[in-house]
PDB file of C-alpha atoms in Angstrom:
ATOM      1  CA  MET Y 171       0.000   0.000   0.000  1.00 62.00           C
ATOM      2  CA  LYS Y 172       1.366   3.415  -0.986  1.00 67.00           C
ATOM      3  CA  ARG Y 173       0.087   6.728   0.288  1.00 68.00           C
ATOM      4  CA  PHE Y 174       0.237   9.799  -1.910  1.00 62.00           C
ATOM      5  CA  GLN Y 175      -1.297  13.225  -1.798  1.00 66.00           C
ATOM      6  CA  LYS Y 176      -2.448  15.102  -4.851  1.00 63.00           C
ATOM      7  CA  ASP Y 177      -2.228  18.871  -4.703  1.00 61.00           C
ATOM      8  CA  SER Y 178      -5.428  20.324  -6.027  1.00 59.00           C
ATOM      9  CA  GLU Y 179      -5.359  23.492  -8.036  1.00 60.00           C
ATOM     10  CA  VAL Y 180      -7.189  26.326  -6.345  1.00 54.00           C
ATOM     11  CA  VAL Y 181      -9.466  28.199  -8.712  1.00 56.00           C
ATOM     12  CA  ILE Y 182     -11.018  31.420  -7.524  1.00 53.00           C
ATOM     13  CA  ASP Y 183     -13.871  32.858  -9.529  1.00 54.00           C
ATOM     14  CA  LEU Y 184     -14.007  36.594  -9.003  1.00 52.00           C
ATOM     15  CA  GLY Y 185     -17.306  36.635 -10.820  1.00 61.00           C
ATOM     16  CA  ASP Y 186     -17.421  40.404 -11.017  1.00 83.00           C
ATOM     17  CA  ASP Y 187     -16.653  41.792 -14.468  1.00 86.00           C
ATOM     18  CA  LYS Y 188     -16.042  45.271 -13.072  1.00 88.00           C
ATOM     19  CA  LEU Y 189     -13.400  43.976 -10.673  1.00 89.00           C
ATOM     20  CA  GLN Y 190     -11.646  42.044 -13.432  1.00 91.00           C
ATOM     21  CA  MET Y 191     -11.727  45.137 -15.646  1.00 92.00           C
ATOM     22  CA  LYS Y 192     -10.299  47.261 -12.826  1.00 93.00           C
ATOM     23  CA  TYR Y 193      -7.389  44.845 -12.375  1.00 93.00           C
ATOM     24  CA  ALA Y 194      -6.717  44.715 -16.127  1.00 94.00           C
ATOM     25  CA  LEU Y 195      -6.689  48.520 -16.325  1.00 96.00           C
ATOM     26  CA  GLN Y 196      -4.323  48.721 -13.338  1.00 95.00           C
ATOM     27  CA  ARG Y 197      -1.923  46.320 -15.051  1.00 96.00           C
ATOM     28  CA  ARG Y 198      -2.057  48.406 -18.225  1.00 97.00           C
ATOM     29  CA  GLY Y 199      -1.376  51.583 -16.247  1.00 97.00           C
ATOM     30  CA  LEU Y 200       1.695  50.022 -14.665  1.00 97.00           C
ATOM     31  CA  ALA Y 201       2.908  48.793 -18.058  1.00 96.00           C
ATOM     32  CA  MET Y 202       2.490  52.258 -19.571  1.00 95.00           C
ATOM     33  CA  GLU Y 203       4.521  53.807 -16.773  1.00 94.00           C
ATOM     34  CA  LEU Y 204       7.259  51.188 -17.154  1.00 94.00           C
ATOM     35  CA  ALA Y 205       7.316  51.934 -20.885  1.00 91.00           C
ATOM     36  CA  LYS Y 206       7.645  55.640 -20.016  1.00 89.00           C
ATOM     37  CA  LEU Y 207       4.537  56.592 -21.979  1.00 91.00           C
ATOM     38  CA  MET Y 208       2.131  57.756 -19.275  1.00 93.00           C
ATOM     39  CA  THR Y 209       2.369  58.059 -15.499  1.00 94.00           C
ATOM     40  CA  LEU Y 210       0.197  55.835 -13.376  1.00 94.00           C
ATOM     41  CA  GLU Y 211      -1.494  58.952 -11.969  1.00 94.00           C
ATOM     42  CA  ALA Y 212      -2.538  60.118 -15.445  1.00 95.00           C
ATOM     43  CA  HIS Y 213      -3.805  56.642 -16.323  1.00 96.00           C
ATOM     44  CA  GLU Y 214      -5.776  56.531 -13.064  1.00 96.00           C
ATOM     45  CA  LYS Y 215      -7.605  59.706 -14.162  1.00 94.00           C
ATOM     46  CA  LEU Y 216      -8.829  57.761 -17.173  1.00 95.00           C
ATOM     47  CA  VAL Y 217      -9.802  54.704 -15.118  1.00 96.00           C
ATOM     48  CA  ASN Y 218     -11.545  56.850 -12.510  1.00 95.00           C
ATOM     49  CA  ARG Y 219     -13.548  58.552 -15.259  1.00 95.00           C
ATOM     50  CA  TYR Y 220     -14.740  55.162 -16.515  1.00 95.00           C
ATOM     51  CA  PHE Y 221     -15.822  53.977 -13.088  1.00 94.00           C
ATOM     52  CA  LEU Y 222     -17.417  57.317 -12.232  1.00 94.00           C
ATOM     53  CA  GLU Y 223     -19.612  57.034 -15.324  1.00 93.00           C
ATOM     54  CA  MET Y 224     -20.486  53.390 -14.625  1.00 92.00           C
ATOM     55  CA  GLY Y 225     -21.411  54.181 -11.042  1.00 90.00           C
ATOM     56  CA  ARG Y 226     -23.394  57.324 -11.807  1.00 90.00           C
ATOM     57  CA  GLU Y 227     -27.130  57.230 -11.079  1.00 89.00           C
ATOM     58  CA  GLN Y 228     -29.005  56.877 -14.346  1.00 86.00           C
ATOM     59  CA  LEU Y 229     -31.475  59.456 -15.524  1.00 86.00           C
ATOM     60  CA  PRO Y 230     -35.140  58.471 -15.864  1.00 90.00           C
ATOM     61  CA  GLY Y 231     -35.629  56.621 -19.148  1.00 90.00           C
ATOM     62  CA  TYR Y 232     -31.915  55.832 -19.571  1.00 91.00           C
ATOM     63  CA  GLY Y 233     -29.833  52.793 -18.701  1.00 91.00           C
ATOM     64  CA  LYS Y 234     -26.528  52.673 -16.876  1.00 91.00           C
ATOM     65  CA  VAL Y 235     -23.240  52.941 -18.728  1.00 92.00           C
ATOM     66  CA  THR Y 236     -22.200  49.400 -19.632  1.00 92.00           C
ATOM     67  CA  ILE Y 237     -18.842  47.670 -19.753  1.00 92.00           C
ATOM     68  CA  ASP Y 238     -19.227  47.447 -23.554  1.00 93.00           C
ATOM     69  CA  GLN Y 239     -19.494  51.246 -23.696  1.00 94.00           C
ATOM     70  CA  ILE Y 240     -16.341  51.519 -21.582  1.00 95.00           C
ATOM     71  CA  ARG Y 241     -14.568  49.105 -23.946  1.00 95.00           C
ATOM     72  CA  MET Y 242     -15.599  51.140 -27.007  1.00 96.00           C
ATOM     73  CA  THR Y 243     -14.611  54.379 -25.284  1.00 97.00           C
ATOM     74  CA  ASP Y 244     -11.236  52.955 -24.285  1.00 96.00           C
ATOM     75  CA  LYS Y 245     -10.540  51.929 -27.879  1.00 96.00           C
ATOM     76  CA  GLU Y 246     -11.422  55.432 -29.042  1.00 97.00           C
ATOM     77  CA  VAL Y 247      -9.297  57.066 -26.319  1.00 97.00           C
ATOM     78  CA  PHE Y 248      -6.214  55.118 -27.374  1.00 95.00           C
ATOM     79  CA  SER Y 249      -6.937  55.745 -31.032  1.00 96.00           C
ATOM     80  CA  ARG Y 250      -7.040  59.479 -30.267  1.00 95.00           C
ATOM     81  CA  LEU Y 251      -3.849  59.231 -28.182  1.00 94.00           C
ATOM     82  CA  GLY Y 252      -2.169  57.663 -31.208  1.00 91.00           C
ATOM     83  CA  GLU Y 253      -3.378  60.444 -33.478  1.00 92.00           C
ATOM     84  CA  HIS Y 254      -2.158  63.151 -31.078  1.00 88.00           C
ATOM     85  CA  SER Y 255       1.273  61.536 -30.797  1.00 85.00           C
ATOM     86  CA  ARG Y 256       1.715  60.559 -34.425  1.00 83.00           C
ATOM     87  CA  LYS Y 257       5.000  62.429 -34.827  1.00 81.00           C
ATOM     88  CA  GLY Y 258       6.615  60.417 -32.013  1.00 77.00           C
ATOM     89  CA  PHE Y 259       8.491  61.276 -28.838  1.00 71.00           C
ATOM     90  CA  ASP Y 260      11.943  62.689 -28.315  1.00 65.00           C
ATOM     91  CA  SER Y 261      13.821  60.359 -25.955  1.00 56.00           C
ATOM     92  CA  ILE Y 262      15.908  63.224 -24.548  1.00 47.00           C
ATOM     93  CA  GLU Y 263      12.765  65.156 -23.634  1.00 52.00           C
ATOM     94  CA  ILE Y 264      11.314  62.073 -21.930  1.00 55.00           C
ATOM     95  CA  GLN Y 265      14.464  61.600 -19.872  1.00 52.00           C
ATOM     96  CA  PHE Y 266      14.423  65.094 -18.372  1.00 52.00           C
ATOM     97  CA  ALA Y 267      10.691  65.881 -18.276  1.00 60.00           C
ATOM     98  CA  ASP Y 268       8.600  66.003 -15.116  1.00 71.00           C
ATOM     99  CA  GLN Y 269       5.785  64.194 -16.872  1.00 80.00           C
ATOM    100  CA  LEU Y 270       5.653  61.477 -19.491  1.00 88.00           C
ATOM    101  CA  PRO Y 271       4.634  62.173 -23.119  1.00 88.00           C
ATOM    102  CA  LEU Y 272       1.001  61.054 -22.940  1.00 91.00           C
ATOM    103  CA  ASP Y 273       0.232  62.799 -19.631  1.00 91.00           C
ATOM    104  CA  SER Y 274      -0.728  66.090 -21.240  1.00 87.00           C
ATOM    105  CA  VAL Y 275      -2.382  64.412 -24.218  1.00 90.00           C
ATOM    106  CA  ILE Y 276      -4.749  62.300 -22.069  1.00 94.00           C
ATOM    107  CA  VAL Y 277      -6.198  65.478 -20.541  1.00 91.00           C
ATOM    108  CA  LYS Y 278      -7.016  66.817 -24.024  1.00 92.00           C
ATOM    109  CA  VAL Y 279      -8.512  63.527 -25.165  1.00 94.00           C
ATOM    110  CA  LEU Y 280     -10.738  63.169 -22.095  1.00 94.00           C
ATOM    111  CA  ASP Y 281     -12.166  66.639 -22.780  1.00 94.00           C
ATOM    112  CA  GLU Y 282     -13.172  65.760 -26.350  1.00 95.00           C
ATOM    113  CA  VAL Y 283     -16.893  65.718 -27.065  1.00 94.00           C
ATOM    114  CA  ARG Y 284     -16.639  62.365 -28.864  1.00 94.00           C
ATOM    115  CA  ILE Y 285     -15.310  60.687 -25.726  1.00 94.00           C
ATOM    116  CA  ALA Y 286     -17.976  62.256 -23.533  1.00 93.00           C
ATOM    117  CA  THR Y 287     -20.640  61.111 -25.993  1.00 93.00           C
ATOM    118  CA  LEU Y 288     -19.444  57.507 -25.880  1.00 94.00           C
ATOM    119  CA  LEU Y 289     -19.747  57.564 -22.071  1.00 92.00           C
ATOM    120  CA  MET Y 290     -23.326  58.838 -22.026  1.00 90.00           C
ATOM    121  CA  PRO Y 291     -26.063  56.531 -20.731  1.00 88.00           C
ATOM    122  CA  LEU Y 292     -28.200  55.022 -23.499  1.00 86.00           C
TER     123      LEU Y 292
END
């Protein structure tokens, strides 16, 4: 007779799509800071805007902002960031700047009417 023990794999189901999205966005923010594109603080402004709109009380006759709307908005935000930074970044400027290249651009993009429209309740 031989005794053995099998280690079982622990699987945790978070079950909450918003929580999983929050973690994914945090990872992206960290990656963007490591790549010296955008500070984590600037990226958090974007993430906070998404969650503010999702958590906002809906108006009568309208639904809440959905995760699909956030996904579409996020695609548009990064498309606009690409358009604003089409000419590239100067590595010397990045090295000695107080902020990273996309920090000032994200503020402009978040103020665009198109972005605000995508985040409106339907």
